[in-house]
Amino acid sequence: MTIVKTIEEVRAQVRAWRAQGLTVGLVPTMGYLHEGHQSLIARSVAENDRTVVSDFVNPIQFGPTEDLATYPRDIARDAALCEATGADLIFHPEADEMYAPDFCTYVDMDRLTGGLCGKTRPTHFRGVCTVVSKLFHIVQPDRAYFGQKDAQQLAVIRRMVRDLNMPLEIIGCPIVREADGLAKSSRNTYLNEAERQAALCLSRGLAKGKAAVEAGETDAAKVRAVIAGEIEAEPLSRIDYVELVDWNTLEPVDSTEGSILAAVAVYIGKTRLIDNFIIER
């Protein structure tokens, strides 16, 4: 496995693979990898001849008061996980390799991004779409892999690829959880012991909401109330949102019939965590 820091190095390697007729998978990440990322890498390794992992904390998807400076980074640890899982190349650029000093071109979307995380992070998805679009142009993969934990991101990237006729397949992969149910996240490292225990209210609330749906509840407002009630019972929690939306359009729904995303964002202390489940009826 090789670690490269420049766009031209990535392109040169991909050209060599293409000359051999090999397929290429891409796993875009912001580093500090965990078992959730590892599951994406393993899927790419299984489905492609070569796998590229991008390891880049993207500055333009962070708001001015968000955790860019403190976001965890450990490229040596990341490289060990990638190599053990079978990745072939890590693209680990500096910010100035991805963005020139006078950079002024962005990829934006006027639907799918206004609700859920977009309500409180209004520039976030412009940053995500821009960096992911750049990575697709740099690597030109056959397939790219994203986790369902970031469900809105997955929906947004799928729509961007469709709308802009990008020649690749987007593969969504299941949420990977800790043994006690907490969704794997690089931001879990911010939690102290009490907060880590409190964070289980997200998965508990979603589990109760899912159980209500499976028991026959079709009123989205009632399912939302079940989820919110469990989270609000935790003193260290502060809800950003609890929403049920159409999984394709991300528009709010009144009924749980169809393809529905139940998603939550919750502050545990100062740490913002997200989680979700998908209903198919």
PDB file of C-alpha atoms in Angstrom, residues 31-214:
ATOM      1  CA  GLY A  31      -9.473  10.108   8.552  1.00  0.00           C
ATOM      2  CA  TYR A  32      -9.307   8.879  12.149  1.00  0.00           C
ATOM      3  CA  LEU A  33     -10.691   5.641  10.799  1.00  0.00           C
ATOM      4  CA  HIS A  34     -12.748   3.131  12.773  1.00  0.00           C
ATOM      5  CA  GLU A  35     -14.609  -0.096  12.085  1.00  0.00           C
ATOM      6  CA  GLY A  36     -17.307   1.767  10.175  1.00  0.00           C
ATOM      7  CA  HIS A  37     -14.751   3.041   7.660  1.00  0.00           C
ATOM      8  CA  GLN A  38     -13.127  -0.384   7.651  1.00  0.00           C
ATOM      9  CA  SER A  39     -16.405  -1.959   6.541  1.00  0.00           C
ATOM     10  CA  LEU A  40     -16.536   0.448   3.567  1.00  0.00           C
ATOM     11  CA  ILE A  41     -12.932  -0.345   2.621  1.00  0.00           C
ATOM     12  CA  ALA A  42     -13.569  -4.092   2.900  1.00  0.00           C
ATOM     13  CA  ARG A  43     -16.631  -3.783   0.640  1.00  0.00           C
ATOM     14  CA  SER A  44     -14.620  -1.846  -1.942  1.00  0.00           C
ATOM     15  CA  VAL A  45     -11.788  -4.379  -1.804  1.00  0.00           C
ATOM     16  CA  ALA A  46     -14.309  -7.180  -2.397  1.00  0.00           C
ATOM     17  CA  GLU A  47     -15.986  -5.434  -5.337  1.00  0.00           C
ATOM     18  CA  ASN A  48     -13.044  -3.766  -7.131  1.00  0.00           C
ATOM     19  CA  ASP A  49      -9.550  -4.685  -8.306  1.00  0.00           C
ATOM     20  CA  ARG A  50      -8.007  -1.656  -6.563  1.00  0.00           C
ATOM     21  CA  THR A  51      -9.185   0.561  -3.701  1.00  0.00           C
ATOM     22  CA  VAL A  52      -8.273   4.189  -2.992  1.00  0.00           C
ATOM     23  CA  VAL A  53      -8.995   5.717   0.436  1.00  0.00           C
ATOM     24  CA  SER A  54      -8.958   9.502   0.668  1.00  0.00           C
ATOM     25  CA  ASP A  55      -7.877  10.723   4.117  1.00  0.00           C
ATOM     26  CA  PHE A  56      -8.543  14.459   4.201  1.00  0.00           C
ATOM     27  CA  VAL A  57     -10.132  16.715   6.820  1.00  0.00           C
ATOM     28  CA  ASN A  58     -12.026  18.971   4.437  1.00  0.00           C
ATOM     29  CA  PRO A  59     -11.959  22.550   5.783  1.00  0.00           C
ATOM     30  CA  ILE A  60     -14.780  23.909   3.636  1.00  0.00           C
ATOM     31  CA  GLN A  61     -17.427  21.643   5.164  1.00  0.00           C
ATOM     32  CA  PHE A  62     -16.847  23.031   8.664  1.00  0.00           C
ATOM     33  CA  GLY A  63     -18.666  26.130   9.878  1.00  0.00           C
ATOM     34  CA  PRO A  64     -16.785  28.937  11.663  1.00  0.00           C
ATOM     35  CA  THR A  65     -17.696  27.649  15.152  1.00  0.00           C
ATOM     36  CA  GLU A  66     -17.251  23.939  14.399  1.00  0.00           C
ATOM     37  CA  ASP A  67     -14.469  21.537  15.327  1.00  0.00           C
ATOM     38  CA  LEU A  68     -12.048  21.778  12.386  1.00  0.00           C
ATOM     39  CA  ALA A  69      -9.022  22.530  14.581  1.00  0.00           C
ATOM     40  CA  THR A  70      -9.756  19.752  17.067  1.00  0.00           C
ATOM     41  CA  TYR A  71     -11.047  17.097  14.657  1.00  0.00           C
ATOM     42  CA  PRO A  72      -9.024  13.944  15.454  1.00  0.00           C
ATOM     43  CA  ARG A  73      -6.188  13.029  13.081  1.00  0.00           C
ATOM     44  CA  ASP A  74      -3.802  10.052  13.058  1.00  0.00           C
ATOM     45  CA  ILE A  75      -2.489   9.088   9.635  1.00  0.00           C
ATOM     46  CA  ALA A  76      -0.208   6.329  10.979  1.00  0.00           C
ATOM     47  CA  ARG A  77      -3.169   4.634  12.648  1.00  0.00           C
ATOM     48  CA  ASP A  78      -5.279   5.136   9.525  1.00  0.00           C
ATOM     49  CA  ALA A  79      -2.588   3.642   7.289  1.00  0.00           C
ATOM     50  CA  ALA A  80      -2.332   0.530   9.456  1.00  0.00           C
ATOM     51  CA  LEU A  81      -6.100  -0.024   9.288  1.00  0.00           C
ATOM     52  CA  CYS A  82      -6.176   0.553   5.512  1.00  0.00           C
ATOM     53  CA  GLU A  83      -3.303  -1.832   4.874  1.00  0.00           C
ATOM     54  CA  ALA A  84      -4.807  -4.511   7.097  1.00  0.00           C
ATOM     55  CA  THR A  85      -8.107  -4.231   5.230  1.00  0.00           C
ATOM     56  CA  GLY A  86      -6.550  -4.443   1.768  1.00  0.00           C
ATOM     57  CA  ALA A  87      -6.590  -0.873   0.464  1.00  0.00           C
ATOM     58  CA  ASP A  88      -4.036  -0.112  -2.245  1.00  0.00           C
ATOM     59  CA  LEU A  89      -3.592   3.676  -2.042  1.00  0.00           C
ATOM     60  CA  ILE A  90      -4.224   6.443   0.507  1.00  0.00           C
ATOM     61  CA  PHE A  91      -4.640   9.960  -0.831  1.00  0.00           C
ATOM     62  CA  HIS A  92      -3.642  12.229   2.070  1.00  0.00           C
ATOM     63  CA  PRO A  93      -3.351  15.776   0.695  1.00  0.00           C
ATOM     64  CA  GLU A  94      -2.779  19.063   2.472  1.00  0.00           C
ATOM     65  CA  ALA A  95      -5.532  21.648   2.144  1.00  0.00           C
ATOM     66  CA  ASP A  96      -3.524  23.737  -0.316  1.00  0.00           C
ATOM     67  CA  GLU A  97      -3.257  20.735  -2.651  1.00  0.00           C
ATOM     68  CA  MET A  98      -7.043  20.578  -2.867  1.00  0.00           C
ATOM     69  CA  TYR A  99      -7.806  24.314  -2.745  1.00  0.00           C
ATOM     70  CA  ALA A 100      -5.752  27.032  -4.401  1.00  0.00           C
ATOM     71  CA  PRO A 101      -5.477  30.333  -2.463  1.00  0.00           C
ATOM     72  CA  ASP A 102      -7.987  31.945  -4.854  1.00  0.00           C
ATOM     73  CA  PHE A 103     -10.319  28.923  -5.007  1.00  0.00           C
ATOM     74  CA  CYS A 104     -13.871  30.104  -5.759  1.00  0.00           C
ATOM     75  CA  THR A 105     -15.738  27.245  -7.497  1.00  0.00           C
ATOM     76  CA  TYR A 106     -18.248  25.190  -5.520  1.00  0.00           C
ATOM     77  CA  VAL A 107     -20.787  22.428  -6.115  1.00  0.00           C
ATOM     78  CA  ASP A 108     -24.076  23.275  -4.430  1.00  0.00           C
ATOM     79  CA  MET A 109     -27.607  21.877  -4.283  1.00  0.00           C
ATOM     80  CA  ASP A 110     -30.842  23.759  -3.703  1.00  0.00           C
ATOM     81  CA  ARG A 111     -32.837  20.724  -2.529  1.00  0.00           C
ATOM     82  CA  LEU A 112     -32.122  17.885  -0.091  1.00  0.00           C
ATOM     83  CA  THR A 113     -29.696  20.091   1.856  1.00  0.00           C
ATOM     84  CA  GLY A 114     -32.016  22.600   3.569  1.00  0.00           C
ATOM     85  CA  GLY A 115     -33.416  20.272   6.241  1.00  0.00           C
ATOM     86  CA  LEU A 116     -31.956  17.882   8.814  1.00  0.00           C
ATOM     87  CA  CYS A 117     -28.252  18.759   9.298  1.00  0.00           C
ATOM     88  CA  GLY A 118     -28.550  21.560   6.741  1.00  0.00           C
ATOM     89  CA  LYS A 119     -30.741  23.612   9.092  1.00  0.00           C
ATOM     90  CA  THR A 120     -27.934  24.260  11.549  1.00  0.00           C
ATOM     91  CA  ARG A 121     -24.995  23.658   9.175  1.00  0.00           C
ATOM     92  CA  PRO A 122     -26.005  25.792   6.171  1.00  0.00           C
ATOM     93  CA  THR A 123     -22.663  25.599   4.326  1.00  0.00           C
ATOM     94  CA  HIS A 124     -21.836  21.999   5.212  1.00  0.00           C
ATOM     95  CA  PHE A 125     -23.201  20.211   2.163  1.00  0.00           C
ATOM     96  CA  ARG A 126     -21.745  22.733  -0.258  1.00  0.00           C
ATOM     97  CA  GLY A 127     -18.380  21.745   1.196  1.00  0.00           C
ATOM     98  CA  VAL A 128     -19.202  18.032   1.031  1.00  0.00           C
ATOM     99  CA  CYS A 129     -20.439  18.155  -2.576  1.00  0.00           C
ATOM    100  CA  THR A 130     -17.438  20.218  -3.653  1.00  0.00           C
ATOM    101  CA  VAL A 131     -14.778  17.988  -2.114  1.00  0.00           C
ATOM    102  CA  VAL A 132     -16.478  14.742  -3.159  1.00  0.00           C
ATOM    103  CA  SER A 133     -16.889  16.040  -6.702  1.00  0.00           C
ATOM    104  CA  LYS A 134     -13.181  16.896  -6.751  1.00  0.00           C
ATOM    105  CA  LEU A 135     -12.278  13.438  -5.465  1.00  0.00           C
ATOM    106  CA  PHE A 136     -14.424  11.816  -8.154  1.00  0.00           C
ATOM    107  CA  HIS A 137     -12.630  13.869 -10.827  1.00  0.00           C
ATOM    108  CA  ILE A 138      -9.205  13.050  -9.372  1.00  0.00           C
ATOM    109  CA  VAL A 139      -9.689   9.302  -8.850  1.00  0.00           C
ATOM    110  CA  GLN A 140     -12.375   8.601 -11.501  1.00  0.00           C
ATOM    111  CA  PRO A 141     -13.578   5.506  -9.629  1.00  0.00           C
ATOM    112  CA  ASP A 142     -16.040   2.909 -10.864  1.00  0.00           C
ATOM    113  CA  ARG A 143     -17.704   2.859  -7.447  1.00  0.00           C
ATOM    114  CA  ALA A 144     -17.596   5.015  -4.313  1.00  0.00           C
ATOM    115  CA  TYR A 145     -18.608   3.884  -0.829  1.00  0.00           C
ATOM    116  CA  PHE A 146     -20.443   5.870   1.854  1.00  0.00           C
ATOM    117  CA  GLY A 147     -21.894   4.847   5.212  1.00  0.00           C
ATOM    118  CA  GLN A 148     -25.590   5.067   6.050  1.00  0.00           C
ATOM    119  CA  LYS A 149     -24.789   6.747   9.372  1.00  0.00           C
ATOM    120  CA  ASP A 150     -24.355   9.968   7.396  1.00  0.00           C
ATOM    121  CA  ALA A 151     -27.670   9.310   5.666  1.00  0.00           C
ATOM    122  CA  GLN A 152     -28.307  12.843   4.420  1.00  0.00           C
ATOM    123  CA  GLN A 153     -24.806  12.943   2.959  1.00  0.00           C
ATOM    124  CA  LEU A 154     -25.457   9.625   1.193  1.00  0.00           C
ATOM    125  CA  ALA A 155     -28.723  10.927  -0.283  1.00  0.00           C
ATOM    126  CA  VAL A 156     -27.085  14.192  -1.362  1.00  0.00           C
ATOM    127  CA  ILE A 157     -24.137  12.457  -3.055  1.00  0.00           C
ATOM    128  CA  ARG A 158     -26.440  10.045  -4.875  1.00  0.00           C
ATOM    129  CA  ARG A 159     -28.496  12.963  -6.184  1.00  0.00           C
ATOM    130  CA  MET A 160     -25.386  14.935  -7.209  1.00  0.00           C
ATOM    131  CA  VAL A 161     -24.076  11.953  -9.181  1.00  0.00           C
ATOM    132  CA  ARG A 162     -27.434  11.489 -10.880  1.00  0.00           C
ATOM    133  CA  ASP A 163     -28.025  15.155 -11.635  1.00  0.00           C
ATOM    134  CA  LEU A 164     -24.504  15.780 -12.965  1.00  0.00           C
ATOM    135  CA  ASN A 165     -24.307  12.496 -14.912  1.00  0.00           C
ATOM    136  CA  MET A 166     -21.156  11.375 -13.132  1.00  0.00           C
ATOM    137  CA  PRO A 167     -20.049   7.960 -14.470  1.00  0.00           C
ATOM    138  CA  LEU A 168     -19.818   5.960 -11.260  1.00  0.00           C
ATOM    139  CA  GLU A 169     -21.964   3.943  -8.856  1.00  0.00           C
ATOM    140  CA  ILE A 170     -22.615   5.108  -5.289  1.00  0.00           C
ATOM    141  CA  ILE A 171     -22.749   2.253  -2.784  1.00  0.00           C
ATOM    142  CA  GLY A 172     -24.420   2.849   0.591  1.00  0.00           C
ATOM    143  CA  CYS A 173     -23.229   0.592   3.415  1.00  0.00           C
ATOM    144  CA  PRO A 174     -24.921  -0.264   6.735  1.00  0.00           C
ATOM    145  CA  ILE A 175     -24.223   1.542  10.006  1.00  0.00           C
ATOM    146  CA  VAL A 176     -21.570  -0.153  12.143  1.00  0.00           C
ATOM    147  CA  ARG A 177     -22.253   0.012  15.873  1.00  0.00           C
ATOM    148  CA  GLU A 178     -20.488  -0.573  19.150  1.00  0.00           C
ATOM    149  CA  ALA A 179     -21.615  -3.629  21.107  1.00  0.00           C
ATOM    150  CA  ASP A 180     -23.982  -1.440  23.160  1.00  0.00           C
ATOM    151  CA  GLY A 181     -25.593   0.131  20.075  1.00  0.00           C
ATOM    152  CA  LEU A 182     -23.780   3.452  19.724  1.00  0.00           C
ATOM    153  CA  ALA A 183     -23.085   4.235  16.067  1.00  0.00           C
ATOM    154  CA  LYS A 184     -19.355   4.301  15.307  1.00  0.00           C
ATOM    155  CA  SER A 185     -18.105   7.868  14.821  1.00  0.00           C
ATOM    156  CA  SER A 186     -14.767   9.659  14.970  1.00  0.00           C
ATOM    157  CA  ARG A 187     -16.474  12.218  17.229  1.00  0.00           C
ATOM    158  CA  ASN A 188     -17.186   9.555  19.859  1.00  0.00           C
ATOM    159  CA  THR A 189     -13.624  10.198  21.042  1.00  0.00           C
ATOM    160  CA  TYR A 190     -14.783  13.591  22.349  1.00  0.00           C
ATOM    161  CA  LEU A 191     -17.094  11.959  24.918  1.00  0.00           C
ATOM    162  CA  ASN A 192     -16.101  11.500  28.542  1.00  0.00           C
ATOM    163  CA  GLU A 193     -17.272   8.412  30.409  1.00  0.00           C
ATOM    164  CA  ALA A 194     -20.614   9.884  31.528  1.00  0.00           C
ATOM    165  CA  GLU A 195     -21.293  11.353  28.082  1.00  0.00           C
ATOM    166  CA  ARG A 196     -20.415   8.085  26.394  1.00  0.00           C
ATOM    167  CA  GLN A 197     -23.089   6.345  28.477  1.00  0.00           C
ATOM    168  CA  ALA A 198     -25.570   9.168  27.866  1.00  0.00           C
ATOM    169  CA  ALA A 199     -25.026   8.913  24.090  1.00  0.00           C
ATOM    170  CA  LEU A 200     -26.838   5.572  24.093  1.00  0.00           C
ATOM    171  CA  CYS A 201     -30.088   7.538  24.221  1.00  0.00           C
ATOM    172  CA  LEU A 202     -29.807   8.017  20.439  1.00  0.00           C
ATOM    173  CA  SER A 203     -29.821   4.323  19.570  1.00  0.00           C
ATOM    174  CA  ARG A 204     -32.389   3.579  22.301  1.00  0.00           C
ATOM    175  CA  GLY A 205     -34.743   6.241  20.961  1.00  0.00           C
ATOM    176  CA  LEU A 206     -34.376   5.021  17.397  1.00  0.00           C
ATOM    177  CA  ALA A 207     -34.887   1.410  18.479  1.00  0.00           C
ATOM    178  CA  LYS A 208     -38.147   2.375  20.198  1.00  0.00           C
ATOM    179  CA  GLY A 209     -39.258   4.291  17.122  1.00  0.00           C
ATOM    180  CA  LYS A 210     -38.446   1.350  14.865  1.00  0.00           C
ATOM    181  CA  ALA A 211     -40.321  -1.012  17.199  1.00  0.00           C
ATOM    182  CA  ALA A 212     -43.372   1.266  17.022  1.00  0.00           C
ATOM    183  CA  VAL A 213     -43.281   1.144  13.213  1.00  0.00           C
ATOM    184  CA  GLU A 214     -42.866  -2.639  13.216  1.00  0.00           C
TER     185      GLU A 214
END
